[in-house]
Coordinates of C-alpha atoms and ligand atoms in Angstrom, one line a residue:
X1 CA 0.0 0.0 0.0
X2 CA 1.4 3.3 -1.0
X3 CA 1.3 5.9 1.8
X4 CA 2.4 9.4 2.1
X5 CA 4.2 11.1 5.0
X6 CA 6.0 14.4 5.6
X7 CA 9.5 15.1 4.3
X8 CA 10.3 16.0 7.9
X9 CA 8.9 12.9 9.8
X10 CA 7.5 9.4 9.1
X11 CA 4.6 9.5 11.5
X12 CA 1.8 10.2 9.0
X13 CA 0.4 7.5 6.9
X14 CA -2.0 9.0 4.3
X15 CA -3.4 7.8 1.0
X16 CA -2.7 10.0 -2.0
X17 CA -6.3 11.3 -1.8
X18 CA -5.9 12.3 1.8
X19 CA -2.5 14.0 1.0
X20 CA -4.1 15.9 -1.9
X21 CA -7.0 17.1 0.3
X22 CA -4.7 18.1 3.1
X23 CA -2.1 19.9 1.0
X24 CA 0.8 20.3 3.5
X25 CA 1.8 18.2 6.5
X26 CA 1.2 19.5 10.0
X27 CA 4.9 19.9 10.7
X28 CA 5.3 22.1 7.6
X29 CA 6.9 19.4 5.5
X30 CA 5.7 18.3 2.0
X31 CA 4.0 14.9 1.4
X32 CA 6.2 12.2 -0.2
X33 CA 5.9 8.5 -0.6
X34 CA 8.7 5.9 -0.2
X35 CA 7.0 3.8 -2.9
X36 CA 8.0 6.3 -5.6
X37 CA 9.7 4.3 -8.4
X38 CA 8.6 0.8 -7.3
X39 CA 6.2 0.8 -10.2
X40 CA 8.0 1.7 -13.4
X41 CA 6.3 3.0 -16.6
X42 CA 7.0 0.8 -19.6
X43 CA 9.1 3.0 -21.9
X44 CA 9.0 0.6 -24.8
X45 CA 5.3 0.9 -25.1
X46 CA 5.1 4.7 -25.2
X47 CA 5.4 5.2 -29.0
X48 CA 2.3 6.4 -30.6
X49 CA 0.3 6.7 -27.4
X50 CA -1.9 9.8 -27.0
X51 CA -1.2 12.1 -24.0
X52 CA -4.3 10.9 -22.2
X53 CA -3.1 7.3 -22.3
X54 CA 0.4 8.2 -21.1
X55 CA -1.3 10.2 -18.3
X56 CA -3.3 7.2 -17.2
X57 CA -0.2 5.0 -16.9
X58 CA 1.9 7.7 -15.1
X59 CA -0.8 8.8 -12.8
X60 CA -1.8 5.2 -12.1
X61 CA 1.7 4.6 -10.9
X62 CA 1.8 7.7 -8.7
X63 CA -1.7 7.7 -7.3
X64 CA -2.6 4.1 -6.8
X65 CA -5.6 4.6 -4.5
X66 CA -7.5 6.3 -7.4
X67 CA -9.4 3.7 -9.4
X68 CA -8.7 3.3 -13.1
X69 CA -12.1 4.7 -13.8
X70 CA -11.7 7.7 -11.6
X71 CA -8.4 8.6 -13.2
X72 CA -9.8 8.1 -16.7
X73 CA -12.6 10.5 -15.9
X74 CA -10.2 13.1 -14.4
X75 CA -7.9 12.9 -17.4
X76 CA -10.7 13.1 -20.0
X77 CA -12.1 16.2 -18.4
X78 CA -8.8 17.9 -17.8
X79 CA -7.1 17.2 -21.2
X80 CA -9.9 17.7 -23.7
X81 CA -11.2 20.4 -26.0
X82 CA -9.9 23.3 -23.8
X83 CA -6.4 22.6 -25.2
X84 CA -5.6 24.1 -28.5
X85 CA -3.3 21.2 -29.6
X86 CA -4.6 17.6 -29.5
X87 CA -1.1 16.5 -28.4
X88 CA -1.6 18.7 -25.2
X89 CA 2.1 19.3 -24.9
X90 CA 3.5 19.2 -28.4
X91 CA 7.2 18.8 -29.0
X92 CA 8.7 20.8 -31.9
X93 CA 12.2 21.0 -33.3
X94 CA 14.1 24.2 -32.5
X95 CA 17.5 24.3 -34.3
X96 CA 19.5 21.4 -33.0
X97 CA 17.2 21.1 -29.9
X98 CA 13.6 20.5 -29.2
X99 CA 11.0 22.6 -27.5
X100 CA 8.2 21.2 -25.4
X101 CA 5.2 23.6 -25.5
X102 CA 3.4 23.5 -22.1
X103 CA 1.2 26.5 -22.8
X104 CA -1.6 25.4 -25.1
X105 CA -4.2 25.2 -22.2
X106 CA -7.0 27.6 -21.4
X107 CA -4.9 30.3 -19.7
X108 CA -1.8 30.0 -22.0
X109 CA 0.7 29.1 -19.2
X110 CA 2.1 25.8 -18.1
X111 CA 0.2 25.9 -14.8
X112 CA -2.8 24.6 -16.7
X113 CA -1.2 21.2 -17.0
X114 CA -1.7 20.7 -13.2
X115 CA -4.5 23.1 -12.4
X116 CA -6.9 21.6 -15.0
X117 CA -6.7 18.3 -13.2
X118 CA -6.2 19.2 -9.5
X119 CA -9.9 20.2 -8.9
X120 CA -10.9 16.9 -10.5
X121 CA -8.7 15.0 -8.1
X122 CA -10.2 16.9 -5.2
X123 CA -13.7 16.0 -6.2
X124 CA -12.7 12.3 -5.6
X125 CA -11.5 13.0 -2.0
X126 CA -13.7 13.0 1.1
X127 CA -13.6 15.2 4.2
X128 CA -11.4 13.8 7.0
X129 CA -14.1 14.3 9.7
X130 CA -17.1 13.0 7.7
X131 CA -18.9 16.4 7.2
X132 CA -20.4 15.6 3.8
X133 CA -21.5 19.3 3.3
X134 CA -17.9 20.4 3.6
X135 CA -16.7 22.6 0.8
X136 CA -13.0 23.4 0.0
X137 CA -12.3 27.0 -0.5
X138 CA -9.0 27.5 -2.4
X139 CA -7.3 30.7 -1.3
X140 CA -4.5 32.1 -3.4
X141 CA -2.4 35.3 -3.6
X142 CA -1.0 35.6 -7.1
X143 CA 1.6 37.7 -9.0
X144 CA -0.1 36.7 -12.2
X145 CA -0.2 33.3 -13.8
X146 CA -1.2 31.0 -10.9
X147 CA -4.3 33.0 -10.0
X148 CA -5.8 32.7 -13.5
X149 CA -4.9 29.0 -14.0
X150 CA -6.4 28.2 -10.6
X151 CA -9.6 30.2 -11.4
X152 CA -10.0 28.4 -14.7
X153 CA -9.5 25.0 -13.0
X154 CA -11.8 25.5 -10.0
X155 CA -14.6 27.5 -11.7
X156 CA -17.8 25.5 -11.0
X157 CA -15.8 22.4 -9.8
X158 CA -18.1 20.5 -7.5
X159 CA -17.5 20.8 -3.7
X160 CA -15.1 23.7 -4.2
X161 CA -14.8 27.5 -4.3
X162 CA -11.9 29.8 -5.0
X163 CA -10.8 33.3 -3.9
X164 CA -7.9 35.0 -5.6
X165 CA -6.1 38.1 -4.4
X166 CA -3.7 40.1 -6.6
X167 CA -1.7 43.3 -5.9
X168 CA -3.5 46.3 -7.4
X169 CA -1.7 47.8 -10.3
X170 CA 1.2 45.2 -10.2
X171 CA 0.0 42.7 -12.7
X172 CA -0.1 43.2 -16.5
X173 CA -3.3 44.4 -18.2
X174 CA -3.8 41.0 -19.8
X175 CA -3.3 39.2 -16.4
X176 CA -5.7 41.5 -14.6
X177 CA -8.4 41.0 -17.2
X178 CA -7.8 37.3 -17.3
X179 CA -8.8 37.2 -13.6
X180 CA -11.5 40.0 -13.4
X181 CA -13.5 38.5 -16.3
X182 CA -13.5 34.9 -14.9
X183 CA -16.8 33.1 -15.2
X184 CA -18.2 30.7 -12.6
X185 CA -20.6 30.8 -9.6
X186 CA -17.9 29.8 -7.0
X187 CA -15.2 32.2 -7.9
X188 CA -14.1 35.5 -6.2
X189 CA -11.4 37.9 -7.4
X190 CA -10.2 40.9 -5.4
X191 CA -7.4 43.4 -5.8
X192 CA -5.3 44.3 -2.8
X193 CA -3.8 47.6 -1.8
X194 CA -0.2 46.4 -1.4
X195 CA 2.4 44.4 -3.2
X196 CA 2.5 40.6 -3.8
X197 CA 4.5 39.9 -0.7
X198 CA 2.0 41.7 1.5
X199 CA -0.9 39.8 -0.1
X200 CA 1.0 36.5 0.2
X201 CA 1.9 37.1 3.9
X202 CA -1.8 38.0 4.6
X203 CA -2.9 34.7 3.0
X204 CA -0.5 32.7 5.1
X205 CA -1.8 34.5 8.2
X206 CA -5.4 33.7 7.2
X207 CA -4.4 30.0 6.7
X208 CA -2.9 30.0 10.2
X209 CA -5.9 31.6 11.9
X210 CA -7.5 28.9 14.0
X211 CA -10.4 31.1 15.1
X212 CA -11.4 31.9 11.6
X213 CA -11.1 28.2 10.6
X214 CA -13.5 27.2 13.3
X215 CA -16.0 30.0 12.3
X216 CA -15.9 29.0 8.6
X217 CA -16.4 25.4 9.5
X218 CA -19.3 26.1 11.8
X219 CA -21.1 28.8 9.9
X220 CA -20.4 27.8 6.3
X221 CA -19.0 24.2 6.2
X222 CA -15.9 25.6 4.5
X223 CA -12.3 24.5 4.9
X224 CA -9.5 26.6 3.4
X225 CA -6.9 24.9 1.1
X226 CA -4.1 25.9 -1.2
X227 CA -3.6 25.3 -4.9
X228 CA 0.1 26.0 -5.0
X229 CA 2.8 23.6 -6.0
X230 CA 3.5 22.1 -2.6
X231 CA 0.3 20.0 -3.1
X232 CA 1.3 16.6 -4.4
X233 CA -1.8 16.7 -6.7
X234 CA -0.3 19.7 -8.5
X235 CA 3.1 18.1 -8.9
X236 CA 2.3 14.6 -10.3
X237 CA 0.4 15.8 -13.4
X238 CA 3.6 17.5 -14.5
X239 CA 5.5 14.2 -14.6
X240 CA 3.3 13.2 -17.5
X241 CA 4.8 15.7 -20.0
X242 CA 8.3 14.4 -19.6
X243 CA 7.0 11.0 -20.7
X244 CA 5.0 12.6 -23.5
X245 CA 8.2 14.4 -24.7
X246 CA 10.0 11.1 -24.8
X247 CA 7.2 9.4 -26.6
X248 CA 7.2 12.1 -29.3
X249 CA 11.0 11.8 -29.7
X250 CA 10.5 8.0 -30.2
X251 CA 7.7 8.6 -32.7
X252 CA 9.8 11.0 -34.7
X253 CA 12.7 8.5 -34.6
X254 CA 15.0 10.9 -33.0
X255 CA 15.9 8.3 -30.3
X256 CA 15.5 4.6 -29.8
X257 CA 14.0 3.0 -26.7
X258 CA 16.4 3.5 -23.7
X259 CA 18.4 6.4 -25.2
X260 CA 19.0 9.2 -22.7
X261 CA 17.6 12.7 -23.0
X262 CA 18.4 16.0 -21.4
X263 CA 15.8 18.6 -20.2
X264 CA 16.4 22.3 -19.7
X265 CA 13.7 23.7 -17.4
X266 CA 12.6 27.2 -16.4
X267 CA 11.8 26.9 -12.8
X268 CA 11.4 29.0 -9.6
X269 CA 9.6 26.9 -7.0
X270 CA 11.4 23.8 -8.3
X271 CA 8.1 22.2 -9.3
X272 CA 8.6 22.1 -13.0
X273 CA 11.9 20.4 -12.7
X274 CA 11.1 18.1 -9.8
X275 CA 8.5 16.5 -12.0
X276 CA 11.4 15.5 -14.3
X277 CA 13.2 13.9 -11.4
X278 CA 10.0 11.9 -10.5
X279 CA 9.9 10.8 -14.2
X280 CA 13.5 9.5 -13.9
X281 CA 12.5 7.5 -10.8
X282 CA 9.6 6.0 -12.8
X283 CA 12.1 4.8 -15.4
X284 CA 12.5 7.6 -17.9
X285 CA 16.0 7.7 -19.3
X286 CA 17.0 11.2 -18.2
X287 CA 20.7 12.1 -18.4
X288 CA 20.6 15.6 -16.9
X289 CA 18.0 18.0 -15.6
X290 CA 19.1 21.5 -16.0
X291 CA 17.7 24.3 -13.8
X292 CA 17.2 27.6 -15.6
X293 CA 16.7 30.6 -13.3
X294 CA 16.2 34.3 -13.9
X295 CA 18.0 37.0 -12.0
X296 CA 16.7 35.6 -8.7
X297 CA 19.3 32.9 -9.0
X298 CA 19.1 31.3 -5.5
X299 CA 18.9 27.8 -7.0
X300 CA 22.0 28.4 -9.2
X301 CA 24.0 29.5 -6.1
X302 CA 22.7 26.4 -4.1
X303 CA 23.6 24.0 -6.9
X304 CA 27.1 25.4 -7.3
X305 CA 28.0 25.9 -3.6
X306 CA 25.7 23.7 -1.5
X307 CA 24.5 26.7 0.5
X308 CA 21.0 27.8 0.1
X309 CA 20.7 31.5 1.2
X310 CA 17.4 33.3 0.9
X311 CA 18.8 36.5 2.5
X312 CA 19.4 38.4 -0.7
X313 CA 17.8 41.1 -2.6
X314 CA 14.5 40.3 -4.4
X315 CA 14.3 41.3 -8.1
X316 CA 11.0 42.0 -9.8
X317 CA 11.9 40.9 -13.4
X318 CA 10.3 40.5 -16.8
X319 CA 9.9 36.7 -15.9
X320 CA 7.6 37.3 -12.9
X321 CA 6.5 33.7 -12.4
X322 CA 10.1 32.7 -11.6
X323 CA 10.8 35.5 -9.2
X324 CA 11.0 33.4 -6.1
X325 CA 13.4 33.3 -3.1
X326 CA 12.0 30.3 -1.3
X327 CA 12.0 27.3 -3.6
X328 CA 9.6 25.0 -1.7
X329 CA 9.8 21.9 -3.8
X330 CA 13.5 21.6 -3.4
X331 CA 12.7 19.9 -0.1
X332 CA 11.2 16.9 -1.9
X333 CA 14.4 16.5 -4.0
X334 CA 16.6 16.7 -0.9
X335 CA 14.4 14.1 0.7
X336 CA 14.8 11.6 -2.1
X337 CA 18.5 12.4 -2.8
X338 CA 19.3 11.9 0.9
X339 CA 17.6 8.4 0.8
X340 CA 14.7 9.7 2.9
X341 CA 16.7 11.3 5.8
X342 CA 13.8 13.1 7.5
X343 CA 16.1 14.2 10.4
X344 CA 18.5 16.0 8.0
X345 CA 15.6 17.6 6.1
X346 CA 13.9 18.7 9.3
X347 CA 17.2 20.3 10.4
X348 CA 17.9 22.0 7.1
X349 CA 14.4 23.5 7.0
X350 CA 14.7 24.6 10.6
X351 CA 17.9 26.4 9.6
X352 CA 16.1 28.0 6.7
X353 CA 13.3 29.4 8.8
X354 CA 15.5 30.4 11.7
X355 CA 18.6 31.8 9.9
X356 CA 17.4 32.2 6.3
X357 CA 20.1 29.8 5.1
X358 CA 21.2 26.1 5.2
X359 CA 24.1 24.0 3.9
X360 CA 23.9 20.4 2.6
X361 CA 26.7 17.9 3.3
X362 CA 29.3 17.6 0.6
X363 CA 28.5 14.0 -0.5
X364 CA 24.9 14.9 -0.9
X365 CA 25.8 18.0 -3.0
X366 CA 28.0 15.8 -5.2
X367 CA 25.1 13.4 -5.8
X368 CA 22.7 16.2 -6.7
X369 CA 25.2 17.8 -9.1
X370 CA 25.6 14.5 -10.9
X371 CA 22.0 14.8 -12.1
X372 CA 21.2 18.5 -11.9
X373 CA 22.9 21.2 -14.0
X374 CA 22.1 24.9 -13.6
X375 CA 22.4 28.3 -15.2
X376 CA 20.6 31.7 -15.1
X377 CA 19.9 34.7 -17.3
X378 CA 19.6 38.4 -16.4
X379 CA 17.0 40.6 -18.0
X380 CA 19.2 41.9 -20.8
X381 CA 20.1 38.3 -21.7
X382 CA 16.4 37.3 -21.7
X383 CA 15.6 40.1 -24.2
X384 CA 18.6 39.2 -26.4
X385 CA 17.5 35.5 -26.4
X386 CA 13.9 36.3 -27.5
X387 CA 15.5 38.2 -30.4
X388 CA 18.1 35.5 -31.1
X389 CA 15.5 32.6 -31.1
X390 CA 13.3 34.5 -33.5
X391 CA 16.2 35.4 -35.8
X392 CA 17.7 31.8 -35.9
X393 CA 14.5 29.7 -35.7
X394 CA 11.6 32.0 -36.6
X395 CA 10.0 30.9 -33.3
X396 CA 8.8 33.4 -30.7
X397 CA 9.5 32.6 -27.0
X398 CA 8.2 34.2 -23.8
X399 CA 10.6 35.7 -21.2
X400 CA 10.5 32.5 -18.9
X401 CA 11.3 30.2 -21.8
X402 CA 14.0 32.6 -22.8
X403 CA 15.9 31.9 -19.5
X404 CA 16.0 28.2 -20.4
X405 CA 16.9 29.0 -24.0
X406 CA 19.8 31.1 -22.8
X407 CA 21.1 28.4 -20.4
X408 CA 20.9 25.8 -23.2
X409 CA 23.0 28.0 -25.5
X410 CA 25.7 28.3 -22.7
X411 CA 25.9 24.6 -22.1
X412 CA 28.4 22.3 -24.0
X413 CA 26.3 20.2 -26.4
X414 CA 26.6 16.4 -26.4
X415 CA 25.7 15.5 -30.0
X416 CA 24.4 12.0 -28.9
X417 CA 22.0 13.3 -26.3
X418 CA 18.9 15.2 -27.6
X419 CA 18.0 18.3 -25.6
X420 CA 14.5 19.4 -24.8
X421 CA 13.8 23.0 -23.7
X422 CA 10.6 23.3 -21.7
X423 CA 8.4 26.3 -22.8
X424 CA 6.2 27.5 -20.0
X425 CA 4.1 30.5 -21.4
X426 CA 2.8 31.8 -24.6
X427 CA 4.7 34.9 -25.8
X428 CA 1.2 36.6 -26.1
X429 CA 0.9 36.7 -22.3
X430 CA 3.8 39.1 -22.3
X431 CA 3.4 41.0 -25.6
X432 CA 4.9 44.2 -24.5
X433 CA 8.2 42.7 -23.3
X434 CA 8.4 40.5 -26.4
X435 CA 7.8 43.3 -28.8
X436 CA 10.5 45.4 -27.1
X437 CA 12.9 42.5 -27.4
X438 CA 12.1 42.1 -31.1
X439 CA 12.4 45.8 -31.8
X440 CA 8.6 46.1 -32.6
X441 CA 6.2 48.8 -31.6
X442 CA 5.3 48.4 -27.9
X443 CA 3.6 51.8 -27.2
X444 CA -0.1 50.9 -27.1
X445 CA -2.2 48.7 -24.9
X446 CA -1.4 45.0 -24.4
X447 CA -3.9 44.3 -27.1
X448 CA -2.3 46.6 -29.6
X449 CA 1.0 44.9 -28.8
X450 CA -0.6 41.6 -29.5
X451 CA -1.8 42.8 -32.9
X452 CA 1.7 44.1 -33.8
X453 CA 3.3 40.9 -32.6
X454 CA 0.9 38.8 -34.7
X455 CA 1.3 40.9 -37.8
X456 CA 5.1 41.1 -37.7
X457 CA 5.8 37.5 -36.9
X458 CA 2.9 35.8 -38.7
X459 CA 1.8 34.0 -35.5
X460 CA -1.7 34.0 -33.9
X461 CA -2.6 35.1 -30.4
X462 CA -4.5 32.5 -28.4
X463 CA -8.2 33.3 -28.8
X464 CA -8.9 33.5 -25.1
X465 CA -6.3 36.2 -24.6
X466 CA -7.4 38.2 -27.5
X467 CA -11.0 38.0 -26.5
X468 CA -10.3 39.6 -23.1
X469 CA -10.4 43.1 -24.7
X470 CA -14.2 42.9 -25.0
X471 CA -15.0 40.5 -22.2
X472 CA -17.3 41.7 -19.3
X473 CA -15.4 42.6 -16.1
X474 CA -17.1 40.9 -13.2
X475 CA -14.9 41.8 -10.3
X476 CA -13.9 45.3 -9.3
X477 CA -13.4 45.0 -5.5
X478 CA -10.3 46.5 -4.0
X479 CA -9.5 45.9 -0.3
X480 CA -6.7 47.0 2.1
X481 CA -4.5 44.2 3.4
X482 CA -6.3 44.1 6.7
X483 CA -9.6 43.7 4.8
X484 CA -8.7 40.4 3.2
X485 CA -9.8 38.2 6.1
X486 CA -13.2 39.8 6.1
X487 CA -13.5 39.3 2.3
X488 CA -12.8 35.6 2.7
X489 CA -15.5 35.3 5.4
X490 CA -18.1 37.0 3.3
X491 CA -17.2 34.9 0.3
X492 CA -17.6 31.7 2.4
X493 CA -21.0 32.9 3.7
X494 CA -22.2 33.5 0.1
X495 CA -21.6 29.9 -1.0
Ligands
PLP501 C1 5.1 29.0 -12.6 C2 5.9 29.2 -13.8 C3 7.2 28.8 -13.9 C4 8.0 28.1 -12.8 O1 7.3 26.9 -12.3 P1 7.9 26.2 -11.0 O2 6.7 25.4 -10.5 O3 8.2 27.3 -10.1 O4 9.0 25.4 -11.3 C5 7.9 29.1 -15.1 N1 7.3 29.7 -16.1 C6 6.0 30.2 -16.0 C7 5.4 30.9 -17.2 C8 5.2 29.9 -14.9 O5 4.0 30.4 -14.8

């Protein structure tokens, strides 16, 4: 029986459904299972399989307490017509490399891969204390992409509701409209007077407020939960696209069964790349996983020195979804790389919260570096790479993907090992920055920038993004930081 416990202790024994519903362990650790890798995915049989079938095999190995029928239903609903490419995550040649597009979902960012299916997983979980009226209210502070992807996933999902806070005036026009026009009877969107950190800290306080929790449960049968990538149900769907990439390389006869592949991954919270490590443990022939960071290069420093130090300046960059100083999912990698040493992990995480820094033992660092490469790009390099990729390949990339593209250009190339660059957002989510990088007109609204980008590159904006210009704005609320808790309570009462 596969059970889940914290990265910091072995006392819990939860099914994957319970771990998904609970989100994070009581001691602050992340849920992991020691059965990971006991069931392998059959690589030889991948060729020609559609994404949904690969998902059934991979998720079946990772979430064994879901029945085959439950998973099939979740997969069919999550990876259907709302994706603009029937391959879901199509692999395309890019010069001597390959690019894996993760942004063809409803909100045009890679978070859709996980957030389209997480609400469907949640619908198959049941309340711990047997309150069958219980509803889960997802609470999220967002700097842009996560909020919209979570809204799109949870809108009208049975047994759930969602409230999203974003910093007023600090998200792009497209991002704000993506959220404020969201349809669904169970969604709430509210701007906050403050920056993202203020909003994020307030959300954490609300999660920790026992009195509020008791009141929400008693008055409205509501429990609060989080949709960020510490939830195991958000992590495992991402393992699938690594297998899908491999299947497409096999199908195009770039590789033979068993050949190793290298992945270059734009990552901040270490979620995107950790999924690649899980894929390797499930039997995927992965030679290297290369971490690509932006100017917030805390992961680069860690992987080169063994010291993780969050006490550093925070940069707000043109790749906002990777602007992160605390890379939560690193904890899961450290757990597996240290052979499940919960005492070590617990000590390191204690150091991090107490001193803002920790250092891993040298043998552990050597082991990590054997698999994980790293690099980072500053903002000028990001702009240069957007231009370079367009010039060399006639392919437009977004600023997050450009970090990975840059790191790939810097690495020595092994001609025998195909390299896959993961692409995490449509360039049309950041049309102003992309136009500036390409030397195109970037003066007008985001929508005018989209039109220019489309005309000058012969590419098409995702219909959902373009349609925002004329969509009805449903949410105009703005609250001060100390009004957020009240907003949550009212939202719960209205359910
Ligand atoms: C969230 C996000 C990332 C980073 O994902 P991690 O889970 O932090 O690894 C990269 N690019 C885009 C566009 C994103 O939205």
